XYZ file of C-alpha atoms in Angstrom:
321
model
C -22.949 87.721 -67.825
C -23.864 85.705 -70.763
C -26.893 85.462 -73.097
C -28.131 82.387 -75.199
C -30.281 83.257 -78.079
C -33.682 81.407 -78.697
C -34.270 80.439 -74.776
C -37.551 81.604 -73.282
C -37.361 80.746 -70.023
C -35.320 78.101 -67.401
C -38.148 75.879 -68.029
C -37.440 75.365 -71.636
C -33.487 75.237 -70.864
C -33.648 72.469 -68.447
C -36.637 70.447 -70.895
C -33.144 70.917 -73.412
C -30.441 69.473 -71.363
C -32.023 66.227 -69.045
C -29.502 64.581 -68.649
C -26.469 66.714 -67.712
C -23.903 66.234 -64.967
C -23.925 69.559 -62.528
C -21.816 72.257 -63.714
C -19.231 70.663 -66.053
C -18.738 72.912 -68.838
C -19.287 71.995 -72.574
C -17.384 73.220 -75.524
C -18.428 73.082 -79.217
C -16.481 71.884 -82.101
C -17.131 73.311 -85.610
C -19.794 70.762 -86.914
C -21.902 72.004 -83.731
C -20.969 68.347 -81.659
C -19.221 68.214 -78.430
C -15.459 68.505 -77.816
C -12.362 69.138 -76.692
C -11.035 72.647 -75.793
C -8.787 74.292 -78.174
C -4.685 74.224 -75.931
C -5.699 71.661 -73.263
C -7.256 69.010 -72.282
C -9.978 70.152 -69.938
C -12.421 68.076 -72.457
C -16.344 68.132 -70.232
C -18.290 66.487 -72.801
C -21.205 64.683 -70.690
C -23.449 61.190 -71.761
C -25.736 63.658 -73.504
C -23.688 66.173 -75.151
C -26.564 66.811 -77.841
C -28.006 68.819 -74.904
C -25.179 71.570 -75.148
C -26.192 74.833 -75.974
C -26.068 76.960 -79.331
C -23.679 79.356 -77.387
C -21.387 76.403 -75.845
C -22.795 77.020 -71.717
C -24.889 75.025 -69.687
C -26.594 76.644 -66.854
C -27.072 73.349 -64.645
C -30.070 72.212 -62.816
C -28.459 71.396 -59.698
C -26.556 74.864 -58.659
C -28.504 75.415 -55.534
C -26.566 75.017 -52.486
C -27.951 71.726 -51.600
C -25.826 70.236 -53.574
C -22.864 71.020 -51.266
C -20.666 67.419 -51.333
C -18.747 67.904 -47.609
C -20.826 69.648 -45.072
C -20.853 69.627 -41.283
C -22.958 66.676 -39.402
C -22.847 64.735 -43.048
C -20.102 62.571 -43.131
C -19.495 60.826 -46.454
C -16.731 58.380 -48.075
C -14.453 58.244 -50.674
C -11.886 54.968 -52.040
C -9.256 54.086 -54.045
C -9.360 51.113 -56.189
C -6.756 49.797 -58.844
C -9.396 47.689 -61.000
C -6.330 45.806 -62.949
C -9.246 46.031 -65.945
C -12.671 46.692 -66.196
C -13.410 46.617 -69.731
C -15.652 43.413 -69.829
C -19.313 45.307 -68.992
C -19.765 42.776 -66.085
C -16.653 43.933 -64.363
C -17.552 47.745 -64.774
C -21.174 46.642 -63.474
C -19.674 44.836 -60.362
C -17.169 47.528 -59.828
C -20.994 50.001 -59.708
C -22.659 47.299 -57.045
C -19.804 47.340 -54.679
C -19.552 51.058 -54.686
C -23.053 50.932 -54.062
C -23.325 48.057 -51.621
C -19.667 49.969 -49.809
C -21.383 53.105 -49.628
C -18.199 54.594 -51.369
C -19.860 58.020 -53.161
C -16.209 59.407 -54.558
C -14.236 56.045 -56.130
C -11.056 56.844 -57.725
C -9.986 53.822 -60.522
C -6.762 53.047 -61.951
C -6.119 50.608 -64.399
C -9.423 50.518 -65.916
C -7.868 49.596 -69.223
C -10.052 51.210 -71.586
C -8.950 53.038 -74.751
C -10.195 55.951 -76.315
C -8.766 57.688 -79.485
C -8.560 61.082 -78.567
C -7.848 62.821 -75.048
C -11.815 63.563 -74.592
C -13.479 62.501 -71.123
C -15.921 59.860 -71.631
C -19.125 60.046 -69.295
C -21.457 56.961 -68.926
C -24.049 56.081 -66.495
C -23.492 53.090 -64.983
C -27.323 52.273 -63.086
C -27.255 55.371 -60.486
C -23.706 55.686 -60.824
C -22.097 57.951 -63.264
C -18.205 56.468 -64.819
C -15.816 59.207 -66.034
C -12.459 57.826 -67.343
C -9.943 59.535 -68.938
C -8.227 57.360 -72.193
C -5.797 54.240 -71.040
C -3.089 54.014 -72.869
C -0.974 51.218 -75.377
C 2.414 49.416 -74.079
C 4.736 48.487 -76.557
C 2.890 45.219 -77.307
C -0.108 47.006 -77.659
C -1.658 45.784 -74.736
C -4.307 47.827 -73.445
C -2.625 49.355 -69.638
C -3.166 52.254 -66.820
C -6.377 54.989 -67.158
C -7.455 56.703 -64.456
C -11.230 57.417 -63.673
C -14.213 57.848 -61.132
C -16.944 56.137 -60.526
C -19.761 58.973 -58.668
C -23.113 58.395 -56.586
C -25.816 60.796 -56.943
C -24.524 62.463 -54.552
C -21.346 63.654 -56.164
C -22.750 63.714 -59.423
C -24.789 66.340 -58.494
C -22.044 68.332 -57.124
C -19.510 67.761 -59.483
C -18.330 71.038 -60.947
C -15.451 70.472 -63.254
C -13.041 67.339 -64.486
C -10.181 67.294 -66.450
C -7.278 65.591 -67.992
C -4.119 66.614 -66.407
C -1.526 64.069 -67.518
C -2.477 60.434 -68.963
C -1.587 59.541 -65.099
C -3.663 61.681 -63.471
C -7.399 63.197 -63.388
C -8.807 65.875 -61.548
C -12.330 66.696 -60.563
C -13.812 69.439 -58.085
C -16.864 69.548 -56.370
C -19.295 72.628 -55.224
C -19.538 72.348 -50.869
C -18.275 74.296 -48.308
C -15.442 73.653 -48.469
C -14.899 73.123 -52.217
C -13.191 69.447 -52.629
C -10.928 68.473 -55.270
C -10.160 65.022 -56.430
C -6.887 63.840 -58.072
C -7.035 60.196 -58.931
C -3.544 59.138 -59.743
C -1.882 55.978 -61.236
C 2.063 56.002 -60.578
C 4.805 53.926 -62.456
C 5.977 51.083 -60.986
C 8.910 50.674 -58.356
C 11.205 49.510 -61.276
C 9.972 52.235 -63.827
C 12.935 54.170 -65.397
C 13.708 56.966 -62.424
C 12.881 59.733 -65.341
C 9.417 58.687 -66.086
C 8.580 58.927 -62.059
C 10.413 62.308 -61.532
C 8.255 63.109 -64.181
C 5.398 61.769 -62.593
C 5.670 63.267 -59.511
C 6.422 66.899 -60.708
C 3.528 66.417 -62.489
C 1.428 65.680 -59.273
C 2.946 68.607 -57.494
C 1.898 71.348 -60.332
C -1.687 69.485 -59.986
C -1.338 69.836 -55.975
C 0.129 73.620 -56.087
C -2.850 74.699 -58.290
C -5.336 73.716 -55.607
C -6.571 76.523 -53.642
C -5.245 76.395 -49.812
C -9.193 76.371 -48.850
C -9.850 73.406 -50.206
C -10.536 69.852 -49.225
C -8.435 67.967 -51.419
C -8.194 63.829 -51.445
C -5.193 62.381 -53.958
C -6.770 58.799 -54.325
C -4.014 56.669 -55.812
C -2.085 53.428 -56.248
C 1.219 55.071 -55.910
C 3.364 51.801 -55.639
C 5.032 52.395 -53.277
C 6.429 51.476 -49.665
C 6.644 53.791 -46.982
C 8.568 53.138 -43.923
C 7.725 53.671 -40.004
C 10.091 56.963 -40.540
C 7.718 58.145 -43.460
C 4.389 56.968 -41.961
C 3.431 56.311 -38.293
C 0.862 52.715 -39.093
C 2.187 51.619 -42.037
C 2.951 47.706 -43.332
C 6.382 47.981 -44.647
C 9.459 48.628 -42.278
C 11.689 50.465 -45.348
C 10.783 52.814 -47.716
C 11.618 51.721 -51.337
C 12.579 54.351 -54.590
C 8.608 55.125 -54.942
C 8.223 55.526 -51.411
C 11.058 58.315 -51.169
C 9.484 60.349 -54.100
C 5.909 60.060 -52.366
C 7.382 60.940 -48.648
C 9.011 63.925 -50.086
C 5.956 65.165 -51.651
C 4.417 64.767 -48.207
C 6.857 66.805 -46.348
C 7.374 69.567 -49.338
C 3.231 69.973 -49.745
C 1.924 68.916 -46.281
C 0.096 66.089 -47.033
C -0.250 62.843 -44.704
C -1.730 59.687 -45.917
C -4.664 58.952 -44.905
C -4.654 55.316 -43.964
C -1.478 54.972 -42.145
C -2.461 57.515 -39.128
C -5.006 54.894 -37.413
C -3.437 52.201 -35.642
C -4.458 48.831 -37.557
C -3.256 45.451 -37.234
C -1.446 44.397 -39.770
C -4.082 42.372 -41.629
C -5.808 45.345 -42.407
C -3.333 47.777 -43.385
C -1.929 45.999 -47.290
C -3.610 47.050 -50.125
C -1.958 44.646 -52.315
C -1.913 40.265 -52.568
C 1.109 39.428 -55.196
C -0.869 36.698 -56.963
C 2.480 34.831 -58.153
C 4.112 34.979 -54.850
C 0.858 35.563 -51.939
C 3.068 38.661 -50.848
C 1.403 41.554 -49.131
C 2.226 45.103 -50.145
C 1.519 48.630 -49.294
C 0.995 50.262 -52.304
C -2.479 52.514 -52.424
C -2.840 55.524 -50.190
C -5.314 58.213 -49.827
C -3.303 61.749 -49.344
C -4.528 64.802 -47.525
C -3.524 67.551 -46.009
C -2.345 67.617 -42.403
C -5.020 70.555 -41.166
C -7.796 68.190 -42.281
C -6.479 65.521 -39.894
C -9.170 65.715 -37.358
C -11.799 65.936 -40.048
C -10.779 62.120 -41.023
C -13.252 59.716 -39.172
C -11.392 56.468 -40.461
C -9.061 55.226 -43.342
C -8.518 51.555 -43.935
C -8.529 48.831 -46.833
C -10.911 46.726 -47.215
C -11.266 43.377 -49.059
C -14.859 43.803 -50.147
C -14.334 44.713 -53.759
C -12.911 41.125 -54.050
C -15.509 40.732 -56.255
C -14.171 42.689 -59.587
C -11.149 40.378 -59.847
C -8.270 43.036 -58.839
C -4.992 41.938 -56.841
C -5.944 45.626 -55.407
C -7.686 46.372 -52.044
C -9.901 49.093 -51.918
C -9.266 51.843 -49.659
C -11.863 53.819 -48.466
C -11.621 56.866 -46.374
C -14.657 58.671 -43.802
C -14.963 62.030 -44.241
């Protein structure tokens, strides 16, 4: 139990914090602003975090259970989009319209490009959508590259309970339902990355995956690039598996995951996520990963070309839950 000092009532609480996302907890910083947490990165400062409380807890406005994100006889979807950039505010507002017009309510981004200057979370609304990004990062030309982010509907807003910065490469969020879901957006090296960085990358992703409770729906929305072969996946585009595609296949054997849009039988046209633009060749590279006792719960997985719009080389891949 906890007790805030100079609250009368819920009422006055709630007139205090308006804006708030559901349940993601605040922590205060010695000048009395919003910030990160001492040893981690777990930063949950919100787009109003003068609404924080004296004692550093929120109690939030939307913890009934009607804010439940998966639930029986209410299917919803989820995607995967690398945005190659969406720092010009017309991209990031086009990126919001197609979610919208897509009926996407979960939308994992990679690549939105944008730089902070410390590891907090930054939280913006975005017309009825709500943008959470995590800090992109600087390449040795100091060229703006990766970030990993989401981009929520109401829906998920409301239900969002926590998000955090696990690695630069990869975020995690988790929402209140029955079951509980967690999100992991990821954002892999390339296919001709050193082999260190994506060892690294990939025990990484496995900590992130083993801390998930076994209860749990969890979704890994990611560009991962890489291939997997008919041996590794039973629709996919690619007849070989590349380097990538071997550490991503053995994650799916060791943790029991299956990705999501290679189980339906497609054509061909509509399972590549990826349109070289130098060369017009058609990858593979984007996947949404579950586990294998949620296969039945999967309604459909498939890209789709209708984020065209925002300028990315990327397909977005959307999943029915």
């Amino acid at each position: 139990m906890w007790a805030c000092p100079n609250l009368q009532s819920t009422k006055e609480l709630r007139r205090l914090t308006p804006l708030q996302t559901a349940g993601v907890r605040r922590n205060i910083t010695a000048d009395g602003g919003a910030g990160p947490p001492p040893g981690g990165h777990h930063d949950d400062r919100t787009p109003n975090p003068q609404g924080t409380l004296p004692c550093g807890r929120v109690l939030s406005d939307h913890s009934t259970p009607s804010n439940a994100l998966l639930r029986c006889r209410r299917p919803f979807a989820m995607g995967t989009f690398n945005a190659c950039t969406v720092r010009e505010e017309a991209r990031l507002a086009e990126l919001a319209h197609c979610a919208e017009e897509r009926g996407v309510e979960i939308l994992g981004i990679q690549e939105h490009r944008r730089v902070h200057t410390d590891d907090r979370i930054v939280y913006r609304r975005v017309e009825r959508w709500t943008f959470i990004i995590a800090s992109a990062w600087r390449n040795e030309a100091q060229a703006a590259t990766g970030g990993v982010g989401l981009m929520l509907g109401s829906l998920a807003r409301k239900a969002l309970h926590l998000v955090y910065h696990h690695t630069d490469r990869i975020l995690i969020a988790e929402f209140s339902g029955n079951p509980v879901t967690t999100v992991i957006v990821v954002y892999s090296p390339t296919n001709v990355a050193p082999s260190e960085e994506v060892e690294k990358f990939y025990e990484d992703l496995a900590t992130a995956v083993r801390d998930v409770p076994a209860h749990n729906f969890l979704a890994i929305l990611g560009d991962f690039n890489a291939r997997l072969g008919p041996q590794d996946a039973p629709f996919t585009y690619h007849d070989s598996t590349n380097r990538n595609g071997e550490y991503l296949a053995a994650l799916l054997m060791e943790h029991k995951l299956l990705a999501a849009n290679t189980i339906f039988q497609k054509r061909t046209g509509k399972r590549w996520t990826f349109q070289d633009r130098a060369t017009g060749m058609l990858r593979q590279l984007d996947y949404i990963l579950v586990r294998q006792k949620w296969r039945n719960s999967i309604l459909n997985a498939e890209p789709y070309s209708t984020f065209s719009s925002v300028g990315s080389d990327h397909r977005v891949v959307s999943m029915r839950v």
